[in-house]
């Protein structure tokens, strides 16, 4: 009995020791995996703790080398670091938790070091082959294109998450609508995001922290019949909670319509077009307040990187003093003009100047110094232009009037833009994705037949 008692005591002590070790606070790098390579330059770093910790104490002892500015957020016991600017491409970083951090009950956290290596930005795009459109990826620095999706009805649109880890896309159904799906950046782990039934879903927009996806949902109004396609009603806005997989409308009021959602950089506001009014609206998720920017027949563009302004276009109809519509030199009686709103209730600022032009598709540069947009003059091909946010220094980056330019996408470094070109003369030419530097140099082809370019950081 004495021998068995000693063994039992030893087992008890060992169990207590193992239990104490298991409960002892420790940290692990959840994303990216330690020693990972090819990490997106806008990746959100995630450090997981096995017990509640003193959050301020931990944040003060987290170090990154080379240094990078950013902000912290928490999801339960997971600390997330959001870089303010992209990490340097093809660079090895060391993330360290210095000694001195402790858990919520005062137990010390061991120091830790993790390394990862970034990759460099790649380009996503749609490519139609033999009447079938799928999602592809290419490395602009070299390498072969890679097909990412294999959908029976193809892919209509897509959106990459801000951290570069996932891609959401709308896949059409045989009945004419579309459902939402998600894959990782390599095209794997496909899963359903939203089963839209008979409705049509699209207009995808990721929240900055990649935890929510906003989208448009157009209810079926009339199904396809007699060779005529389905008719869908005006859209409402919905949200997908990416962690829970839950889908819900943004507004409980079914009369509140919405299209073209755009998240503010801090993720607290959602701008969209109200189809009832044709105006730009901004919804504050914290207060639930909905405000409108003075606008009409508007097309939403982009938030400024600091979240203090929105740029958009609106269709204006100039008139004679007698009230009749007036046409310009191009013969048009309505003009799409570029506007910036400071979100302070004041009338938006006209950035198009006094020119008789058609301006479209404004997109802020990552550093906020420029706004890229398309400009068409005298019924010629649309060109790529840049303008300062105050309307100054407007200039063209392309000048081939027989070629239409669109689908603009700033590279993460703000030095390169992707664009889609197709020739007007002769008609019927295939589109192609090209790259150009922000100073107008280095225009070069990248993908024949590609459309809708978007960078994955």
Coordinates of C-alpha atoms in Angstrom, one line a residue:
X1 CA 0.0 0.0 0.0
X2 CA 2.9 2.3 0.8
X3 CA 4.4 1.8 -2.6
X4 CA 1.1 2.4 -4.4
X5 CA 0.6 5.5 -2.3
X6 CA 4.0 6.9 -3.4
X7 CA 3.1 6.2 -7.0
X8 CA -0.3 7.9 -6.6
X9 CA 1.4 11.0 -5.0
X10 CA 3.9 11.2 -7.8
X11 CA 1.2 11.0 -10.4
X12 CA -0.8 13.7 -8.7
X13 CA 2.2 16.0 -8.5
X14 CA 3.0 15.3 -12.2
X15 CA -0.6 16.0 -13.1
X16 CA -0.5 19.3 -11.2
X17 CA 2.7 20.3 -12.8
X18 CA 1.4 19.5 -16.3
X19 CA -1.8 21.4 -15.5
X20 CA 0.1 24.4 -14.3
X21 CA 2.2 24.3 -17.5
X22 CA -0.8 24.0 -19.6
X23 CA -2.4 27.1 -17.9
X24 CA 0.8 29.1 -18.0
X25 CA 0.2 32.0 -20.4
X26 CA 2.0 31.8 -23.7
X27 CA 1.8 33.4 -27.1
X28 CA 1.8 31.9 -30.6
X29 CA 1.8 33.5 -34.1
X30 CA -1.5 32.5 -35.7
X31 CA -1.0 34.4 -38.9
X32 CA 1.2 34.2 -40.9
X33 CA 2.6 30.8 -39.8
X34 CA 6.1 31.1 -38.5
X35 CA 8.8 31.1 -41.2
X36 CA 6.1 31.6 -43.9
X37 CA 7.2 33.0 -47.2
X38 CA 5.3 34.9 -49.9
X39 CA 3.2 36.7 -47.2
X40 CA 1.0 39.5 -48.6
X41 CA 2.4 42.9 -48.0
X42 CA -0.8 44.1 -46.4
X43 CA -1.2 41.0 -44.2
X44 CA -2.7 41.5 -40.8
X45 CA -0.5 39.9 -38.2
X46 CA -2.3 37.8 -35.6
X47 CA -0.8 36.7 -32.2
X48 CA -2.9 34.3 -30.2
X49 CA -2.8 33.8 -26.4
X50 CA -4.0 30.8 -24.5
X51 CA -5.3 32.9 -21.6
X52 CA -6.6 36.5 -21.1
X53 CA -3.7 39.0 -21.0
X54 CA -3.1 42.6 -20.0
X55 CA -3.7 44.0 -23.4
X56 CA -2.0 47.4 -23.0
X57 CA 1.0 45.7 -21.5
X58 CA 1.3 43.3 -24.4
X59 CA 0.8 45.9 -27.1
X60 CA 3.6 48.0 -25.5
X61 CA 6.0 45.0 -25.7
X62 CA 5.3 43.9 -29.3
X63 CA 8.1 44.8 -31.7
X64 CA 8.6 44.4 -35.4
X65 CA 11.9 44.5 -37.3
X66 CA 12.3 46.2 -39.7
X67 CA 9.9 48.6 -38.0
X68 CA 6.4 49.2 -39.4
X69 CA 3.7 51.6 -38.2
X70 CA 0.2 50.2 -37.6
X71 CA -2.7 49.8 -35.3
X72 CA -3.9 47.1 -32.9
X73 CA -7.2 45.4 -32.5
X74 CA -8.4 42.4 -30.5
X75 CA -10.7 39.5 -31.3
X76 CA -11.1 37.7 -28.0
X77 CA -7.6 36.6 -27.0
X78 CA -6.1 37.3 -30.4
X79 CA -4.1 40.4 -31.0
X80 CA -4.2 41.8 -34.5
X81 CA -1.7 44.2 -36.0
X82 CA -2.9 46.2 -39.0
X83 CA 0.0 47.8 -41.0
X84 CA -0.7 51.4 -41.9
X85 CA 1.3 51.0 -45.1
X86 CA 2.2 47.9 -47.0
X87 CA 5.2 45.9 -45.7
X88 CA 8.3 46.0 -47.9
X89 CA 8.1 43.4 -50.6
X90 CA 10.4 40.4 -50.5
X91 CA 11.6 41.2 -47.0
X92 CA 12.1 39.1 -43.9
X93 CA 10.5 40.5 -40.8
X94 CA 10.9 39.4 -37.1
X95 CA 8.0 39.9 -34.8
X96 CA 9.0 39.8 -31.1
X97 CA 7.1 39.8 -27.8
X98 CA 9.6 41.2 -25.4
X99 CA 9.9 40.0 -21.7
X100 CA 7.8 41.8 -19.2
X101 CA 4.4 41.1 -20.6
X102 CA 1.9 39.3 -18.4
X103 CA -1.5 37.7 -18.3
X104 CA -4.6 39.3 -16.9
X105 CA -3.9 37.6 -13.5
X106 CA -0.3 38.8 -13.4
X107 CA 1.5 35.6 -14.6
X108 CA 4.5 36.5 -16.8
X109 CA 4.5 35.8 -20.5
X110 CA 7.6 34.3 -21.9
X111 CA 9.3 36.3 -24.6
X112 CA 8.9 35.0 -28.2
X113 CA 10.3 35.7 -31.7
X114 CA 8.7 34.7 -35.0
X115 CA 9.9 35.3 -38.6
X116 CA 8.1 35.6 -41.9
X117 CA 9.0 36.8 -45.4
X118 CA 6.8 38.9 -47.6
X119 CA 6.1 38.3 -51.2
X120 CA 5.3 41.0 -53.7
X121 CA 1.9 42.2 -55.2
X122 CA 0.2 40.1 -57.8
X123 CA -2.6 40.9 -60.1
X124 CA -6.1 39.3 -60.3
X125 CA -8.3 39.6 -63.4
X126 CA -11.1 38.0 -65.3
X127 CA -10.3 36.2 -68.6
X128 CA -12.9 35.0 -71.1
X129 CA -12.0 32.0 -73.2
X130 CA -14.5 30.4 -75.6
X131 CA -17.4 32.3 -74.0
X132 CA -16.4 31.3 -70.4
X133 CA -15.0 33.8 -67.9
X134 CA -12.9 32.7 -64.9
X135 CA -10.7 34.3 -62.3
X136 CA -6.9 34.3 -62.9
X137 CA -3.8 35.5 -61.2
X138 CA -0.4 36.7 -62.6
X139 CA 2.8 38.0 -61.1
X140 CA 3.6 41.3 -63.0
X141 CA 7.3 40.8 -62.3
X142 CA 7.3 37.5 -64.3
X143 CA 5.9 34.0 -64.4
X144 CA 2.9 32.3 -65.9
X145 CA -0.8 33.1 -65.3
X146 CA -2.6 30.8 -63.0
X147 CA -6.3 30.0 -63.2
X148 CA -8.0 30.2 -59.7
X149 CA -11.7 29.3 -60.3
X150 CA -13.5 26.5 -62.2
X151 CA -17.2 27.5 -62.1
X152 CA -19.8 25.9 -64.3
X153 CA -21.2 29.4 -65.2
X154 CA -18.0 31.3 -64.8
X155 CA -17.3 34.3 -62.6
X156 CA -18.9 37.7 -63.0
X157 CA -17.0 39.8 -60.5
X158 CA -14.7 39.5 -57.5
X159 CA -13.0 41.3 -54.6
X160 CA -9.7 40.5 -52.8
X161 CA -9.6 40.9 -49.1
X162 CA -7.5 43.9 -47.9
X163 CA -5.0 41.5 -46.2
X164 CA -4.5 39.5 -49.4
X165 CA -5.6 36.2 -47.8
X166 CA -9.0 35.6 -49.5
X167 CA -11.0 36.4 -52.6
X168 CA -14.8 36.6 -52.7
X169 CA -16.6 36.4 -56.0
X170 CA -20.0 36.2 -57.6
X171 CA -20.7 33.1 -59.7
X172 CA -23.7 33.2 -62.0
X173 CA -26.4 30.5 -61.9
X174 CA -28.3 29.1 -64.9
X175 CA -31.4 31.1 -63.9
X176 CA -29.6 34.4 -64.4
X177 CA -28.8 35.3 -60.8
X178 CA -25.6 34.9 -58.9
X179 CA -24.4 33.4 -55.6
X180 CA -21.3 34.4 -53.6
X181 CA -18.3 32.2 -53.0
X182 CA -14.9 32.6 -51.3
X183 CA -11.4 31.0 -51.9
X184 CA -8.0 31.6 -50.5
X185 CA -5.4 33.6 -52.5
X186 CA -4.1 30.5 -54.2
X187 CA -7.6 29.3 -55.3
X188 CA -8.1 26.7 -52.7
X189 CA -10.6 26.1 -49.9
X190 CA -13.7 27.1 -51.9
X191 CA -16.8 27.6 -49.8
X192 CA -20.2 29.2 -50.1
X193 CA -20.6 32.7 -48.7
X194 CA -24.2 33.5 -49.6
X195 CA -26.9 31.4 -51.3
X196 CA -29.0 34.1 -52.9
X197 CA -31.9 31.8 -53.9
X198 CA -33.5 33.3 -57.0
X199 CA -32.0 36.7 -56.3
X200 CA -28.9 38.3 -57.9
X201 CA -25.9 39.1 -55.7
X202 CA -22.8 41.2 -56.4
X203 CA -21.2 44.6 -55.7
X204 CA -18.7 43.1 -53.2
X205 CA -16.8 45.2 -50.7
X206 CA -14.6 43.9 -47.9
X207 CA -14.3 45.8 -44.6
X208 CA -10.7 47.0 -43.9
X209 CA -10.2 44.3 -41.2
X210 CA -11.5 41.6 -43.5
X211 CA -14.2 40.5 -41.0
X212 CA -17.2 41.7 -43.0
X213 CA -18.3 41.6 -46.6
X214 CA -20.9 44.1 -47.9
X215 CA -22.8 43.2 -51.1
X216 CA -25.8 44.1 -53.1
X217 CA -28.8 41.8 -53.4
X218 CA -31.4 42.3 -56.1
X219 CA -34.7 40.4 -55.6
X220 CA -36.1 38.5 -58.5
X221 CA -38.9 40.5 -60.1
X222 CA -39.7 38.4 -63.1
X223 CA -38.2 35.0 -63.9
X224 CA -36.8 34.2 -67.4
X225 CA -39.5 33.3 -69.9
X226 CA -39.8 32.9 -73.6
X227 CA -36.1 33.6 -74.3
X228 CA -36.2 36.8 -72.3
X229 CA -33.8 36.9 -69.3
X230 CA -34.9 37.4 -65.7
X231 CA -35.7 40.9 -64.3
X232 CA -34.4 41.9 -60.9
X233 CA -35.6 44.7 -58.7
X234 CA -33.5 47.5 -57.2
X235 CA -30.8 46.4 -54.8
X236 CA -30.6 46.3 -51.0
X237 CA -27.4 46.1 -49.0
X238 CA -26.4 43.0 -47.0
X239 CA -23.5 42.0 -44.8
X240 CA -21.7 38.7 -44.3
X241 CA -20.0 38.1 -41.0
X242 CA -17.0 36.2 -42.2
X243 CA -16.2 34.5 -38.9
X244 CA -19.8 33.3 -38.2
X245 CA -20.9 32.9 -41.8
X246 CA -24.1 34.7 -41.0
X247 CA -25.8 36.9 -43.6
X248 CA -28.1 39.8 -42.8
X249 CA -29.5 43.0 -44.3
X250 CA -27.7 46.2 -43.5
X251 CA -31.0 48.0 -42.9
X252 CA -34.1 46.5 -41.3
X253 CA -36.2 48.9 -43.4
X254 CA -36.9 47.0 -46.7
X255 CA -37.6 50.4 -48.4
X256 CA -34.0 51.5 -47.8
X257 CA -32.2 50.6 -51.0
X258 CA -28.5 50.6 -51.6
X259 CA -25.8 50.0 -54.3
X260 CA -22.1 50.2 -54.7
X261 CA -21.0 49.9 -51.1
X262 CA -17.6 51.4 -50.1
X263 CA -16.1 51.0 -46.6
X264 CA -14.3 53.9 -44.9
X265 CA -10.6 53.1 -44.1
X266 CA -11.5 52.7 -40.4
X267 CA -14.4 50.4 -41.1
X268 CA -16.8 52.5 -39.1
X269 CA -18.8 53.9 -42.1
X270 CA -20.2 52.6 -45.3
X271 CA -20.8 54.8 -48.2
X272 CA -23.2 53.7 -51.0
X273 CA -25.6 55.0 -53.7
X274 CA -29.2 55.4 -52.7
X275 CA -31.1 54.3 -55.9
X276 CA -34.2 56.1 -54.8
X277 CA -32.5 59.4 -54.8
X278 CA -29.5 58.8 -57.0
X279 CA -27.4 60.3 -54.2
X280 CA -24.4 59.4 -52.2
X281 CA -25.2 58.2 -48.7
X282 CA -23.0 57.5 -45.7
X283 CA -24.0 55.1 -42.9
X284 CA -22.3 55.3 -39.5
X285 CA -22.3 51.8 -38.0
X286 CA -21.7 53.1 -34.5
X287 CA -24.5 55.6 -34.2
X288 CA -26.8 54.2 -36.9
X289 CA -27.0 57.6 -38.5
X290 CA -27.5 57.9 -42.2
X291 CA -26.4 61.2 -43.9
X292 CA -26.6 62.3 -47.5
X293 CA -24.0 64.1 -49.6
X294 CA -25.7 66.7 -51.9
X295 CA -25.6 64.9 -55.2
X296 CA -27.8 63.6 -58.0
X297 CA -27.5 60.8 -60.6
X298 CA -24.2 59.9 -58.8
X299 CA -21.7 57.1 -59.3
X300 CA -19.6 56.4 -56.2
X301 CA -15.9 56.4 -56.5
X302 CA -13.6 56.0 -53.5
X303 CA -12.7 57.1 -49.9
X304 CA -9.6 59.1 -49.3
X305 CA -7.0 57.1 -47.4
X306 CA -7.5 59.1 -44.3
X307 CA -11.3 58.7 -44.4
X308 CA -12.0 62.4 -44.4
X309 CA -13.4 62.7 -48.0
X310 CA -15.2 60.9 -50.7
X311 CA -14.8 61.3 -54.5
X312 CA -17.6 60.5 -56.9
X313 CA -19.1 61.5 -60.2
X314 CA -22.5 62.9 -60.9
X315 CA -24.4 63.4 -64.2
X316 CA -25.2 67.1 -64.7
X317 CA -27.5 68.6 -67.4
X318 CA -26.6 72.2 -68.2
X319 CA -29.5 74.4 -69.3
X320 CA -30.1 77.6 -71.1
X321 CA -31.6 80.5 -69.1
X322 CA -34.9 79.5 -70.6
X323 CA -34.6 76.1 -68.9
X324 CA -33.9 74.0 -72.1
X325 CA -31.1 71.4 -72.1
X326 CA -27.9 72.7 -73.6
X327 CA -25.4 70.5 -75.5
X328 CA -21.7 71.0 -75.4
X329 CA -19.0 70.8 -78.1
X330 CA -19.3 67.0 -78.1
X331 CA -23.0 67.1 -78.7
X332 CA -23.8 65.6 -75.3
X333 CA -26.6 67.2 -73.3
X334 CA -25.4 65.7 -70.0
X335 CA -21.9 65.5 -68.6
X336 CA -20.4 63.2 -65.9
X337 CA -18.3 65.4 -63.7
X338 CA -15.9 64.6 -60.9
X339 CA -16.6 65.8 -57.3
X340 CA -15.0 65.6 -53.9
X341 CA -16.9 65.9 -50.6
X342 CA -15.3 66.7 -47.3
X343 CA -18.2 65.1 -45.5
X344 CA -18.8 68.3 -43.6
X345 CA -22.2 69.2 -45.0
X346 CA -20.8 71.7 -47.5
X347 CA -21.5 71.4 -51.2
X348 CA -19.0 69.0 -53.0
X349 CA -16.1 70.6 -54.8
X350 CA -16.1 70.2 -58.6
X351 CA -12.8 68.8 -59.7
X352 CA -13.5 68.7 -63.4
X353 CA -12.9 72.4 -64.0
X354 CA -14.5 74.3 -66.9
X355 CA -13.8 71.7 -69.5
X356 CA -16.5 70.0 -71.6
X357 CA -15.6 66.4 -70.7
X358 CA -16.9 63.1 -69.4
X359 CA -15.1 62.1 -66.2
X360 CA -15.6 58.7 -64.6
X361 CA -14.2 56.0 -62.3
X362 CA -12.2 58.1 -59.7
X363 CA -9.8 56.2 -57.5
X364 CA -7.6 57.7 -54.8
X365 CA -3.9 56.8 -54.7
X366 CA -2.7 54.9 -51.6
X367 CA -0.9 57.9 -50.3
X368 CA -3.8 60.3 -51.0
X369 CA -1.7 62.5 -53.2
X370 CA -3.5 61.9 -56.5
X371 CA -6.9 60.8 -57.8
X372 CA -6.9 58.7 -61.0
X373 CA -9.9 58.9 -63.2
X374 CA -11.1 58.4 -66.8
X375 CA -11.7 61.4 -69.1
X376 CA -13.4 61.3 -72.5
X377 CA -13.3 64.4 -74.8
X378 CA -15.2 64.9 -78.0
X379 CA -16.5 61.3 -78.3
X380 CA -12.9 59.9 -78.4
X381 CA -11.5 57.1 -76.4
X382 CA -11.4 57.6 -72.6
X383 CA -7.9 58.4 -71.3
X384 CA -6.3 57.9 -67.9
X385 CA -5.9 61.2 -66.0
X386 CA -4.5 62.2 -62.6
X387 CA -5.6 65.2 -60.5
X388 CA -4.7 66.5 -57.1
X389 CA -7.5 66.3 -54.5
X390 CA -7.9 70.1 -54.6
X391 CA -8.5 69.9 -58.4
X392 CA -5.0 71.2 -59.4
X393 CA -2.4 69.7 -61.7
X394 CA -4.8 67.7 -63.8
X395 CA -2.9 65.9 -66.6
X396 CA -3.3 62.8 -68.8
X397 CA -1.1 59.7 -68.5
X398 CA -2.4 58.3 -71.8
X399 CA -3.1 60.1 -75.1
X400 CA -4.1 57.5 -77.7
X401 CA -7.5 58.8 -78.7
X402 CA -8.3 55.7 -80.7
X403 CA -8.0 53.5 -77.6
X404 CA -10.4 53.4 -74.7
X405 CA -8.8 53.1 -71.2
X406 CA -10.7 51.9 -68.1
X407 CA -10.6 49.5 -65.2
X408 CA -8.0 51.5 -63.3
X409 CA -6.3 49.9 -60.2
X410 CA -3.6 51.5 -58.2
X411 CA -0.7 49.2 -57.1
X412 CA -0.2 48.9 -53.3
X413 CA 3.0 51.0 -53.6
X414 CA 1.2 53.9 -55.4
X415 CA 3.8 53.9 -58.2
X416 CA 2.0 51.7 -60.7
X417 CA -1.5 51.5 -62.1
X418 CA -3.1 48.6 -64.0
X419 CA -5.7 49.5 -66.7
X420 CA -7.7 47.9 -69.4
X421 CA -7.2 49.1 -73.0
X422 CA -9.2 48.3 -76.1
X423 CA -9.0 49.9 -79.5
X424 CA -11.9 51.7 -81.0
X425 CA -10.6 51.6 -84.6
X426 CA -10.9 49.0 -86.0
X427 CA -13.9 47.9 -83.7
X428 CA -14.2 44.5 -82.2
X429 CA -10.7 44.2 -80.8
X430 CA -10.2 42.2 -77.5
X431 CA -9.4 44.1 -74.4
X432 CA -6.0 43.8 -72.7
X433 CA -4.6 44.6 -69.3
X434 CA -1.6 47.0 -69.4
X435 CA 0.6 48.6 -66.7
X436 CA 1.8 52.2 -66.5
X437 CA 3.8 54.1 -63.9
X438 CA 2.2 57.0 -62.1
X439 CA 4.6 59.4 -63.9
X440 CA 3.3 58.3 -67.3
X441 CA 6.3 56.1 -68.2
X442 CA 6.6 52.4 -68.7
X443 CA 3.3 51.6 -70.4
X444 CA 3.5 47.9 -71.3
X445 CA 1.0 45.1 -72.0
X446 CA 0.5 42.3 -69.4
X447 CA -2.5 40.1 -70.2
X448 CA -4.2 39.8 -73.6
X449 CA -8.0 39.5 -73.2
X450 CA -8.0 40.3 -69.4
X451 CA -10.5 42.6 -67.7
X452 CA -11.2 43.9 -64.2
X453 CA -7.7 44.0 -62.9
X454 CA -7.2 44.2 -59.1
X455 CA -4.1 43.9 -57.0
X456 CA -3.6 41.3 -54.3
X457 CA -1.0 42.8 -52.0

